[in-house]
Coordinates of C-alpha atoms in Angstrom, one line a residue:
Chain A
K13 CA -17.1 10.8 0.3
A14 CA -15.9 8.9 3.5
G15 CA -12.5 7.2 3.0
V16 CA -11.5 3.8 4.1
T17 CA -12.1 3.0 7.8
Q18 CA -10.2 0.5 9.9
T19 CA -11.3 -0.7 13.2
P20 CA -9.8 -1.0 15.9
R21 CA -7.0 1.4 15.2
Y22 CA -4.8 0.0 17.9
L23 CA -4.8 -3.5 19.3
I24 CA -2.4 -5.4 22.3
K25 CA -3.1 -9.2 22.3
T26 CA -1.0 -11.9 24.0
R27 CA 0.9 -14.9 22.2
G28 CA -1.4 -17.6 21.4
Q29 CA -4.8 -15.5 20.9
Q30 CA -6.6 -14.8 18.1
V31 CA -7.6 -11.6 16.5
T32 CA -10.0 -9.9 14.1
L33 CA -9.5 -6.7 12.2
S34 CA -12.1 -4.8 10.4
C35 CA -12.1 -2.7 7.3
S36 CA -14.7 -0.6 5.6
P37 CA -14.2 0.5 1.9
I38 CA -15.0 3.7 0.4
S39 CA -18.6 3.7 -0.8
G40 CA -19.1 1.4 -4.1
H41 CA -15.9 0.0 -3.9
R42 CA -16.0 -3.8 -4.4
S43 CA -12.5 -4.8 -4.1
V44 CA -10.7 -4.9 -0.4
S45 CA -6.9 -5.6 -0.3
W46 CA -5.3 -6.3 3.0
Y47 CA -1.2 -5.8 3.6
Q48 CA 1.3 -6.0 6.3
Q49 CA 3.7 -3.7 7.2
T50 CA 6.7 -4.3 9.1
P51 CA 10.2 -2.5 9.3
G52 CA 12.0 -5.6 8.3
Q53 CA 9.6 -6.6 5.7
G54 CA 8.1 -3.3 4.6
L55 CA 4.6 -3.6 2.9
Q56 CA 3.6 -7.2 2.0
F57 CA 0.1 -8.4 0.5
L58 CA -2.1 -10.7 2.3
F59 CA -4.9 -11.3 0.3
E60 CA -7.7 -9.7 -2.1
Y61 CA -11.6 -9.8 -2.0
F62 CA -13.8 -8.8 -4.9
S63 CA -17.8 -9.5 -4.3
E64 CA -17.4 -11.7 -1.3
T65 CA -14.8 -14.0 -3.3
Q66 CA -11.0 -14.2 -2.7
R67 CA -9.3 -13.6 -5.8
N68 CA -5.8 -13.4 -5.0
K69 CA -3.5 -14.4 -1.8
G70 CA 0.1 -13.5 -0.6
N71 CA 2.5 -15.9 0.6
F72 CA 1.4 -15.8 4.2
P73 CA 0.6 -18.8 6.5
G74 CA -3.0 -20.2 6.8
R75 CA -3.3 -18.7 10.4
F76 CA -4.2 -15.6 8.4
S77 CA -7.6 -15.5 6.9
G78 CA -10.2 -13.1 5.7
R79 CA -13.8 -12.5 4.5
Q80 CA -15.9 -9.9 2.6
F81 CA -19.7 -9.5 3.1
S82 CA -22.1 -8.5 0.9
N83 CA -21.9 -4.8 1.9
S84 CA -18.2 -4.8 0.7
R85 CA -17.0 -4.5 4.3
S86 CA -14.1 -7.0 5.1
E87 CA -12.6 -8.7 8.0
M88 CA -9.4 -10.4 8.5
N89 CA -8.5 -12.8 11.1
V90 CA -5.1 -14.0 12.6
S91 CA -5.4 -17.1 14.6
T92 CA -2.6 -18.4 17.1
L93 CA -0.9 -15.2 17.2
E94 CA 3.1 -15.1 17.3
L95 CA 5.2 -12.3 18.2
G96 CA 5.9 -11.7 14.8
D97 CA 2.6 -10.9 13.8
S98 CA 3.1 -7.5 15.3
A99 CA 2.7 -5.2 12.6
L100 CA 0.4 -2.4 11.2
Y101 CA -2.1 -3.9 9.1
L102 CA -3.5 -2.0 6.3
C103 CA -6.6 -2.3 3.8
A104 CA -7.3 -0.6 0.7
S105 CA -10.1 -0.4 -1.5
S106 CA -10.6 0.2 -5.1
S107 CA -13.5 0.4 -7.6
N108 CA -11.7 -1.8 -10.3
S109 CA -8.5 -3.1 -8.7
Y110 CA -6.5 -0.4 -10.2
E111 CA -5.9 2.7 -8.2
Q112 CA -6.0 1.7 -4.6
Y113 CA -7.0 3.8 -1.6
F114 CA -5.7 2.9 2.2
G115 CA -7.1 3.2 5.7
P116 CA -5.4 4.5 8.4
G117 CA -4.2 0.9 9.4
T118 CA -4.7 -1.4 12.7
R119 CA -1.7 -1.4 15.0
L120 CA -1.3 -4.8 16.3
T121 CA 1.2 -5.6 19.1
V122 CA 1.6 -9.1 20.2
T123 CA 3.2 -9.5 23.7
Chain B
K17 CA 9.3 -12.3 -9.4
Q18 CA 8.7 -8.8 -9.3
E19 CA 10.9 -6.8 -7.2
V20 CA 10.5 -2.9 -6.6
T21 CA 13.7 -1.0 -5.4
Q22 CA 13.6 2.7 -4.3
I23 CA 17.1 4.4 -4.2
P24 CA 18.1 6.4 -2.2
A25 CA 16.4 5.2 0.8
A26 CA 16.8 8.3 2.8
L27 CA 16.9 11.6 1.2
S28 CA 17.4 15.5 3.1
V29 CA 16.9 18.8 1.1
P30 CA 16.7 22.2 1.9
E31 CA 13.1 23.9 1.7
G32 CA 12.6 25.1 -2.1
E33 CA 14.7 22.6 -3.8
N34 CA 13.3 20.3 -6.1
L35 CA 12.9 16.6 -4.9
V36 CA 13.7 13.4 -7.4
L37 CA 12.6 10.1 -6.5
N38 CA 13.5 6.7 -8.2
C39 CA 11.6 3.5 -8.3
S40 CA 12.8 0.6 -10.5
F41 CA 11.1 -2.8 -11.3
T42 CA 12.3 -6.1 -12.7
D43 CA 9.3 -7.2 -14.5
S44 CA 7.9 -4.8 -17.4
A45 CA 4.4 -6.7 -17.6
I46 CA 2.8 -4.2 -15.0
Y47 CA -1.0 -2.9 -15.3
N48 CA 0.0 0.5 -13.2
L49 CA 2.2 2.0 -10.8
Q50 CA 1.1 4.1 -8.2
W51 CA 3.2 6.5 -5.9
F52 CA 2.2 6.9 -2.1
R53 CA 3.2 9.0 0.7
Q54 CA 3.2 7.8 4.3
D55 CA 3.5 9.9 7.7
P56 CA 5.0 8.2 10.7
G57 CA 2.6 5.4 12.0
K58 CA -0.3 6.6 9.2
G59 CA -1.7 5.0 6.3
L60 CA -0.7 5.5 2.7
T61 CA -1.9 8.6 0.5
S62 CA -2.3 8.2 -2.9
L63 CA -0.4 10.6 -5.0
L64 CA -0.4 9.6 -8.2
L65 CA -1.6 6.6 -10.5
I66 CA 0.2 6.0 -13.9
Q67 CA -1.6 3.4 -16.3
S68 CA 1.1 0.9 -18.1
S69 CA -0.2 3.1 -21.6
Q70 CA 0.5 6.4 -20.2
R71 CA 4.3 8.2 -19.7
E72 CA 3.5 10.6 -16.9
Q73 CA 1.1 12.0 -14.6
T74 CA 0.7 15.4 -12.9
S75 CA -1.1 17.2 -10.0
G76 CA 0.0 20.2 -8.5
R77 CA 3.6 20.3 -7.7
L78 CA 4.2 16.4 -8.3
N79 CA 4.8 15.0 -11.6
A80 CA 5.5 11.1 -12.0
S81 CA 6.9 9.7 -15.3
L82 CA 7.2 6.1 -16.1
D83 CA 9.5 4.4 -18.9
K84 CA 8.4 0.5 -19.0
S85 CA 10.5 -0.9 -21.2
S86 CA 13.5 0.3 -18.8
G87 CA 11.4 -0.3 -15.6
R88 CA 11.9 2.8 -14.2
S89 CA 9.7 5.6 -12.8
T90 CA 10.5 8.7 -11.2
L91 CA 8.5 11.1 -9.1
Y92 CA 9.5 14.9 -9.1
I93 CA 8.3 17.6 -6.7
A94 CA 8.6 21.1 -7.1
A95 CA 9.5 23.4 -4.8
S96 CA 9.9 21.1 -1.6
Q97 CA 8.2 22.4 1.3
P98 CA 8.6 21.0 5.2
G99 CA 5.5 19.5 4.9
D100 CA 6.4 17.2 2.1
S101 CA 8.6 15.6 4.5
A102 CA 7.4 12.1 4.8
T103 CA 8.3 8.2 3.6
Y104 CA 7.4 7.9 -0.4
L105 CA 6.4 4.5 -1.9
C106 CA 6.1 3.4 -5.2
A107 CA 4.1 0.3 -6.0
V108 CA 3.4 -1.9 -9.4
G109 CA 0.4 -3.6 -10.2
A110 CA 0.7 -6.8 -12.4
T111 CA -1.6 -7.6 -15.7
D112 CA -2.3 -10.7 -13.8
S113 CA -2.6 -10.3 -10.0
W114 CA -5.9 -9.0 -8.8
G115 CA -5.8 -6.5 -6.1
K116 CA -2.0 -6.9 -5.5
L117 CA 0.7 -4.1 -5.3
Q118 CA 4.2 -4.9 -5.0
F119 CA 5.7 -2.2 -3.0
G120 CA 9.5 -0.7 -2.9
A121 CA 10.7 0.0 0.3
G122 CA 10.2 3.8 0.2
T123 CA 12.5 6.6 0.3
Q124 CA 12.3 9.0 3.6
V125 CA 12.3 12.1 3.0
V126 CA 13.3 15.4 5.1
V127 CA 13.0 19.0 3.8
T128 CA 14.6 21.3 6.4
P129 CA 13.2 24.9 6.9

């Protein structure tokens, strides 16, 4: 079975721009969670989607948004990028919101 | 608010020695606890999942225990190898929080040949 895939793997953006990251879960998994990882804050939960519905949300500003499609693929969007948004963005999929399997991440650099 | 702590932050051991990694959490109302490994710049690899009703899980050289009442979990890695060098993270899932894992800061392990 193929693992969780994330695209793109690396991204460089300028302050003020917006960005969209994509995550394809393991086949059959309907839950997708997103996390931000930075050296200072560690791993922080952004949001979780299940069957195209956001079920849970972390403490991030409204500039961070996401969605999930009928095939369980998920995207997250960050608008009006700030330098502090530079991070490794990880998505994880789960068949039952229990054991989570992570993708390789998207490294976002904001200049 | 759940807080997850991992001590020590870093650990260096000679090859062959057993590794003991600690994780503590403040709220015992957890659904499960998961241990991960992360190599530099990479994603997380799931090592072991312990449900709240379980006391331990084993996979090969890895064994993880869970004591909910004291808010502790321990990951044991037997006969460490240089390939075990990585950052190890524990994360807890709450009973009322869909899809959210609360992570510790991790323990960075170096196994020297």
